[in-house]
Every structure is written in C-alpha cells, then in structure tokens.
Short mmCIF file of C-alpha atoms and ligand atoms in Angstrom, two decimals:
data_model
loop_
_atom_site.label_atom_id
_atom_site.label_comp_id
_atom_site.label_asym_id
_atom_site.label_seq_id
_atom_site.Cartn_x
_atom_site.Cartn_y
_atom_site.Cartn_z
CA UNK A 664 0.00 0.00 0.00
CA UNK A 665 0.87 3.46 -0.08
CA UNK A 666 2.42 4.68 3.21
CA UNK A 667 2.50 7.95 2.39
CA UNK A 668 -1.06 9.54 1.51
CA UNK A 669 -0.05 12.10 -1.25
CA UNK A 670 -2.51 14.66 -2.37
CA UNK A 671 -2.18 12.72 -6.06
CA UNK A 672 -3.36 9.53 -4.19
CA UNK A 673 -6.05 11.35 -2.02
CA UNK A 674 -7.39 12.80 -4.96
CA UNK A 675 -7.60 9.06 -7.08
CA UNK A 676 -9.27 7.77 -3.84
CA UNK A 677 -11.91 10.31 -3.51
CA UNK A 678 -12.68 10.42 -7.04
CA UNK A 679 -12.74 6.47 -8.24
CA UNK A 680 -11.77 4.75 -4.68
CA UNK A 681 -14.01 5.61 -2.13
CA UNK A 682 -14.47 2.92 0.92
CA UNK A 683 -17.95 2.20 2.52
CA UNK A 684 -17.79 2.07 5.79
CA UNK A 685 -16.88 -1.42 6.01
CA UNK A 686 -13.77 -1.00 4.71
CA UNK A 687 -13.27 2.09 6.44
CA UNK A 688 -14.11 1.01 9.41
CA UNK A 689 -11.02 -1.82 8.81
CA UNK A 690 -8.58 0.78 7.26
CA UNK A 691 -9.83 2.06 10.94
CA UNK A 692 -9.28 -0.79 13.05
CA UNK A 693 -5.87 -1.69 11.85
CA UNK A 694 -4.67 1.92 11.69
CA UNK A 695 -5.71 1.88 15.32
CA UNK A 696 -4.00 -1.44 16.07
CA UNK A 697 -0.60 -0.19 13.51
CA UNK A 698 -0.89 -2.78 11.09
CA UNK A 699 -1.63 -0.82 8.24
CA UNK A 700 -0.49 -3.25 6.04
CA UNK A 701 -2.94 -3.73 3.90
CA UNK A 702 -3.67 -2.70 0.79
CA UNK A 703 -4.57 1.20 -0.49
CA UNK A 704 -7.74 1.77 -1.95
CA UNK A 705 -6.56 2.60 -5.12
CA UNK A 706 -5.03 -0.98 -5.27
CA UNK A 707 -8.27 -2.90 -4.17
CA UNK A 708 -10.06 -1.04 -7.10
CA UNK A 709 -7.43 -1.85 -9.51
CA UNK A 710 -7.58 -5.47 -7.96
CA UNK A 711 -11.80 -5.09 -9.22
CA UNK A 712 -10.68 -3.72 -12.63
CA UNK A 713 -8.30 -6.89 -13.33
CA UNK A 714 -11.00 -9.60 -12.22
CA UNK A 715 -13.89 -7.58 -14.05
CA UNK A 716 -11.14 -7.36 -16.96
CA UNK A 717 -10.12 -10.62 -16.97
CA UNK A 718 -13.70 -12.00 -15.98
CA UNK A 719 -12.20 -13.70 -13.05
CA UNK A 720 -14.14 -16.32 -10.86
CA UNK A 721 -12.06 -18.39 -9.04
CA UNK A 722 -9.24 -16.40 -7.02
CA UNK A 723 -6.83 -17.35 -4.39
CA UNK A 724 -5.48 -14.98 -2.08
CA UNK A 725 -2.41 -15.51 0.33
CA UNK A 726 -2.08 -13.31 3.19
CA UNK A 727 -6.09 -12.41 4.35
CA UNK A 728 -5.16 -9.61 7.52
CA UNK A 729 -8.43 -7.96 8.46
CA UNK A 730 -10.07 -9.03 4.98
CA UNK A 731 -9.61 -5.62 3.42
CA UNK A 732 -8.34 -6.69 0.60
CA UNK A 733 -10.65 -10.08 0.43
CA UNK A 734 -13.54 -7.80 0.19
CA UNK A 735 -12.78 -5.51 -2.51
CA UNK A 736 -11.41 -8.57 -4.60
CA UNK A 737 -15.22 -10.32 -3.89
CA UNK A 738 -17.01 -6.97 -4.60
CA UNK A 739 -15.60 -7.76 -8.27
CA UNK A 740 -16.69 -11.33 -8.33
CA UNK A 741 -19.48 -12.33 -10.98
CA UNK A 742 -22.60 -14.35 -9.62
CA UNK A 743 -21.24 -17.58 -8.53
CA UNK A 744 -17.50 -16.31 -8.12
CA UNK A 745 -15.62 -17.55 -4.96
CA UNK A 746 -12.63 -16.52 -3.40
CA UNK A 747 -10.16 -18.26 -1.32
CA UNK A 748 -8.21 -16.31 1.10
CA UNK A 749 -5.43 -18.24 3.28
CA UNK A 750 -4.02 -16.99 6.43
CA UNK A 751 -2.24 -18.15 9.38
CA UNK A 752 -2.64 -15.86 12.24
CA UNK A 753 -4.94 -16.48 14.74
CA UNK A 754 -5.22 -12.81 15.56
CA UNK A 755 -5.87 -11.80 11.35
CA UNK A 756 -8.13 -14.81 11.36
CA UNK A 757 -10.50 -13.56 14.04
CA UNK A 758 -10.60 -10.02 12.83
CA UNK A 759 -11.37 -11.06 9.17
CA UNK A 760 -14.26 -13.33 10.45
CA UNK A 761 -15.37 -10.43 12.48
CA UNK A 762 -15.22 -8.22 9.14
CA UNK A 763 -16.50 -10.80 6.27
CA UNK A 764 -19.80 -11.90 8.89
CA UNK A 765 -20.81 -8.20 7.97
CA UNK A 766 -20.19 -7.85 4.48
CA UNK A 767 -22.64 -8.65 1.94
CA UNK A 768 -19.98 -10.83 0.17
CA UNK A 769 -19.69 -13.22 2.98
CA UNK A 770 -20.58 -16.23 0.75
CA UNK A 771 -18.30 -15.64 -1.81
CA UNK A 772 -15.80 -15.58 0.72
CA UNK A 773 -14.06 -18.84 2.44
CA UNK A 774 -11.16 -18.34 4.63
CA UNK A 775 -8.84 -21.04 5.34
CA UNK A 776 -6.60 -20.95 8.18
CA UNK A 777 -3.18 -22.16 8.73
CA UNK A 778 -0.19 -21.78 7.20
CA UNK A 779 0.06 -21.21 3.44
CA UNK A 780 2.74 -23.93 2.81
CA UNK A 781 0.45 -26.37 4.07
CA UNK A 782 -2.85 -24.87 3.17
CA UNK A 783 -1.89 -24.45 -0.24
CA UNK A 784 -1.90 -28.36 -1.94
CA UNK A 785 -4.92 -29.05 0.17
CA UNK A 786 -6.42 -26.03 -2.38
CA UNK A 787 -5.18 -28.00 -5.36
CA UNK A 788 -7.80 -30.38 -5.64
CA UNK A 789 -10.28 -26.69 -6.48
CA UNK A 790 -7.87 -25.67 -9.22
CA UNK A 791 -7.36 -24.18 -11.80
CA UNK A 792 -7.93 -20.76 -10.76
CA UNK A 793 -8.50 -17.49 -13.13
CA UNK A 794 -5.93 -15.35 -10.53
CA UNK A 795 -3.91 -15.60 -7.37
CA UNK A 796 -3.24 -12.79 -4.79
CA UNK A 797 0.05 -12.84 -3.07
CA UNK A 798 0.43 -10.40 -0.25
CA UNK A 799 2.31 -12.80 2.60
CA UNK A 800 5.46 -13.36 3.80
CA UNK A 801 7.94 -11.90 2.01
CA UNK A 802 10.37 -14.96 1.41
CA UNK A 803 7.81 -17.23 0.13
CA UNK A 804 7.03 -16.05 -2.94
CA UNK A 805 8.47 -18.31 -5.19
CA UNK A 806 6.91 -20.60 -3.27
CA UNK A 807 3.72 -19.33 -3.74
CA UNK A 808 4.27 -18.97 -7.73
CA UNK A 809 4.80 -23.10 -7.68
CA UNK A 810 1.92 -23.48 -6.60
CA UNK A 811 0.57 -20.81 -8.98
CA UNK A 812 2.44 -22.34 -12.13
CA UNK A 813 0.47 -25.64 -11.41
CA UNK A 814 -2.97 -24.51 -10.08
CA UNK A 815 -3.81 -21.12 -12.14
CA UNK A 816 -5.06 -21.80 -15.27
CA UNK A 817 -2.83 -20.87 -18.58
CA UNK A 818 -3.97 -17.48 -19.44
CA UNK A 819 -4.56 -16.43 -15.65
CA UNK A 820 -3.69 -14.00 -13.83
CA UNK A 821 -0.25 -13.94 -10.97
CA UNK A 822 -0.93 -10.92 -9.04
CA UNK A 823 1.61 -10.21 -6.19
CA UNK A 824 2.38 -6.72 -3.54
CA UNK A 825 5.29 -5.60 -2.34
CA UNK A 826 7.29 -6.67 -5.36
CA UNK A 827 9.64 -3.50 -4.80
CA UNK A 828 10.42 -4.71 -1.32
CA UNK A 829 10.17 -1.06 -0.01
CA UNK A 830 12.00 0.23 -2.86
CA UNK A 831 14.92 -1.78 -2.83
CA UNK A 832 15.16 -3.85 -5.87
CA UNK A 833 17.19 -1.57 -7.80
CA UNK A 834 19.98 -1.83 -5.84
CA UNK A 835 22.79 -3.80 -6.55
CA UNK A 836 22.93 -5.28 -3.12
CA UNK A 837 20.56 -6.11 -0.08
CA UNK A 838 20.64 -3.20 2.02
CA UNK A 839 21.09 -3.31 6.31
CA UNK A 840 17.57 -3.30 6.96
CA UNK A 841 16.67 -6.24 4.72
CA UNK A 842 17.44 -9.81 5.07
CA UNK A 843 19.22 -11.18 2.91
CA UNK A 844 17.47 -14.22 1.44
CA UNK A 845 14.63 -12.04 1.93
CA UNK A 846 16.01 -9.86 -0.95
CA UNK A 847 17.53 -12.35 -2.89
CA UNK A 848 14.00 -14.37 -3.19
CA UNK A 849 12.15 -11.78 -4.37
CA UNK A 850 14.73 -10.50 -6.62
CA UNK A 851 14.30 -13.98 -8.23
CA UNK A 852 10.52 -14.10 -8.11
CA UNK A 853 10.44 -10.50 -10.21
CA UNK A 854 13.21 -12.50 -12.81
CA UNK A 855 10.74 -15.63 -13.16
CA UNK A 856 8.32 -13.82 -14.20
CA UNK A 857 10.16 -12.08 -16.87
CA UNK A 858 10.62 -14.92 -18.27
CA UNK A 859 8.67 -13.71 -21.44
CA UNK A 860 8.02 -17.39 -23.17
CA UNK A 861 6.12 -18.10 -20.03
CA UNK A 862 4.66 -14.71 -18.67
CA UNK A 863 3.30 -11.84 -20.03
CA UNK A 864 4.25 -8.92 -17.40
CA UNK A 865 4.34 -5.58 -15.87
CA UNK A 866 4.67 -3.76 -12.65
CA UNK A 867 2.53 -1.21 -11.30
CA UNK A 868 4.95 1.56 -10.11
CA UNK A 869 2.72 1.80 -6.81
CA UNK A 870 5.66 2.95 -3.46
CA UNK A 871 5.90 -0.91 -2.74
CA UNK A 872 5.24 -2.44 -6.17
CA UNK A 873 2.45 -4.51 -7.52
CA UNK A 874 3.09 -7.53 -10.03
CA UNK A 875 0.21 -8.45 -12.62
CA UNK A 876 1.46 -11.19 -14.71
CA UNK A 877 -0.56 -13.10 -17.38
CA UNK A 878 0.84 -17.19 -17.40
CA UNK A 879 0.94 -18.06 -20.64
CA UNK A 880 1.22 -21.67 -20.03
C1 SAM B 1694 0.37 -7.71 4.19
S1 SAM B 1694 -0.75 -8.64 5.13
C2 SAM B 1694 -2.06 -8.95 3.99
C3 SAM B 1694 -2.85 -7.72 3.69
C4 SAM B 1694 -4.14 -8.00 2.94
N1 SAM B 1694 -3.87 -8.70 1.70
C5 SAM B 1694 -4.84 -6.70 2.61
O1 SAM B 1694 -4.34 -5.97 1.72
O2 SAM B 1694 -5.87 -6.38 3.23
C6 SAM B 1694 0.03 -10.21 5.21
C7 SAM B 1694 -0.78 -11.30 5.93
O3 SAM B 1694 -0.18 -12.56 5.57
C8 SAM B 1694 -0.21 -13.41 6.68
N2 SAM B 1694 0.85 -14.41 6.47
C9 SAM B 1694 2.20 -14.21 6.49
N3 SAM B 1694 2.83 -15.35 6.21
C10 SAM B 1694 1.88 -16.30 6.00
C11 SAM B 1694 1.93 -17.68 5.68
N4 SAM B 1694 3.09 -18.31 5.49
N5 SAM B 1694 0.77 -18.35 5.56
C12 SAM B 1694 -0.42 -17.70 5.72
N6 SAM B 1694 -0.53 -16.40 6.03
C13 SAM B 1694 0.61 -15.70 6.18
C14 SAM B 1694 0.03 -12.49 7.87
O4 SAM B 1694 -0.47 -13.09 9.05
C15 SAM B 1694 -0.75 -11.24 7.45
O5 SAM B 1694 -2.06 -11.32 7.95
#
C-alpha cells in the first residue's frame, strides 16, 4: 500500500476509490491497532478492474489480515465467483471473520486458516484458478508462484504486492535493513516472471510495487 497519503493519491481515492464504511471502518481498526499493512484503496479497485477485466471467478489470495483486501477482490466477483483467502494468524483470522460476517460478500468468501505452505496443496484439488493474490510473507514467494504455475489456469492471472520490497530492488545489493534471502527471493521471483516465453508482465509503479502477470502456459 501506499504509506505515504499524497494529495495525487487522495485525490484518485476520492474520485474512483471511495471505501464504505466497512472497509473504512477496517482501514480504521488496523490503523488503530498499527498494522496498516494492507492494501490502499486505489489498489483494491485496480484489484476489481483486473478480475472484471479478466472475468475472473475463481481467485486465491495468500495473506487475508483484516479481509480488506478479500472484500474488494469479492465486490468484483461475478454471480457464482468464490474466493479463497489463506491466512495463518490467529489474531488476522479472528478479525477477518469479524469483518467478512458483515459484508454482503460473505458467501463468496471462504477463509482457510493455517499456514500457506500447508494450506496451499490441500487447495489444489479446487484448481485451476482465473488469478492468485500474493500479499504474505515476504520470502515465500516463489513458493507461492509453484503453486501458482500448477494450479492457475494458462492465461490467468499472478498478481503479487510488495514486489519492490520497499523500494529496494534496484539496488545492486541487499541493504542493512533487509534480510538477505529475503532480498535475494524476491529479486528472483520478479526475474521468473520475466521470463517472457512463459509470462506476459508488468509492474505497477505503486511505493511498494504490484506484479500483474498473465501465465501463458
Ligand atoms: C500484508 S498482510 C495482507 C494484507 C491484505 N492482503 C490486505 O491488503 O488487506 C500479510 C498477511 O499474511 C499473513 N501471512 C504471512 N505469512 C503467512 C503464511 N506463510 N501463511 C499464511 N498467512 C501468512 C500475515 O499473518 C498477514 O495477515
């Protein structure tokens, strides 16, 4: 998300983005709790234009939180649609619950708890998906795309935050304040998918980077 609320960013928000007060009530509750690590609002309605684009039914998400971003992805959703949202903190669990019980997407919603790793090839047996969300931990991603290369469908969508890894990928090295591996991980994830014979990809130039990558395969 955008840590930094610029005017330019304000001014998108108000004029295509605006939250209901569900959301703002969890934009809210997490600011109030400082975890605001979720998504902007600009992202969850670009999130909407890339399932309504890509007519998008069956999504995966990795890394729930409060359900923020869950909610504007199942907004999006035709009749029927379903999303799957993993997460594996009891804490995140308990305030998504809390969150998706009053949203009017609710059934298009189902939350599975635990840890991704393990969550993940019990999901298998829904695939193929149309798109995957990855917004976890950091140093799983190529993990995470995998299990995307075998359970999206060819011609779905790989959609992934923090890809910028708070602005660090252009350097040449890790910096202090990032782990290592941590870098080094993500730095490959980004290269994987430029792999042009078996993605088609771009990144959003959002502060912390946003990945939307068509597989091709
Ligand atoms: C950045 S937050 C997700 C924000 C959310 N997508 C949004 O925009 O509203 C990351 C979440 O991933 C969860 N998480 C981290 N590692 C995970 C893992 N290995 N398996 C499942 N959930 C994980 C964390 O507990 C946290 O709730």
């Amino acid at each position: 998300m955008a840590r930094h609320l610029t005017p330019s960013i304000d001014y998108i928000r108000k004029l295509y983005a605006a939250q209901d007060s569900l959301l703002a009530s969890i934009d809210e509750s997490l600011l109030r709790l400082n975890i605001p690590i979720h998504i902007g609002a600009e992202e969850g309605k670009l999130l909407q234009m890339l399932i309504t684009l890509h007519r998008a039914e069956k999504i995966v998400e990795i890394g729930t939180l409060a359900g923020y971003s869950t909610i504007w992805m199942a907004r999006a959703l035709p009749p029927g649609g379903h999303i799957y949202t993993v997460n594996k903190d009891p804490a995140h669990i308990a305030m998504a619950s809390h969150f998706f019980d009053q949203s009017e997407v609710r059934d298009s919603i189902t939350m599975l708890e635990g840890d991704a790793h393990a969550v993940l090839p019990q999901l298998s047996s829904e695939a193929p998906f149309d798109m995957i969300f990855i917004d976890a931990d950091k140093i799983s991603y190529n993990d995470y795309l995998d299990w995307a290369e075998k359970n999206v469908r060819p011609m779905g969508l790989i959609v992934a935050d923090n890809t910028l890894l708070h602005g660090t990928m252009g350097l040449d090295l890790p910096p202090q304040n990032i782990a290592p591996a941590t870098w080094h991980n993500m730095r490959r994830f980004n290269e994987r998918l430029a792999d042009h014979e078996k993605y088609f990809t771009t990144m959003i130039a959002t502060q912390e980077g946003l990945t939307v990558a068509i597989k091709l395969f």
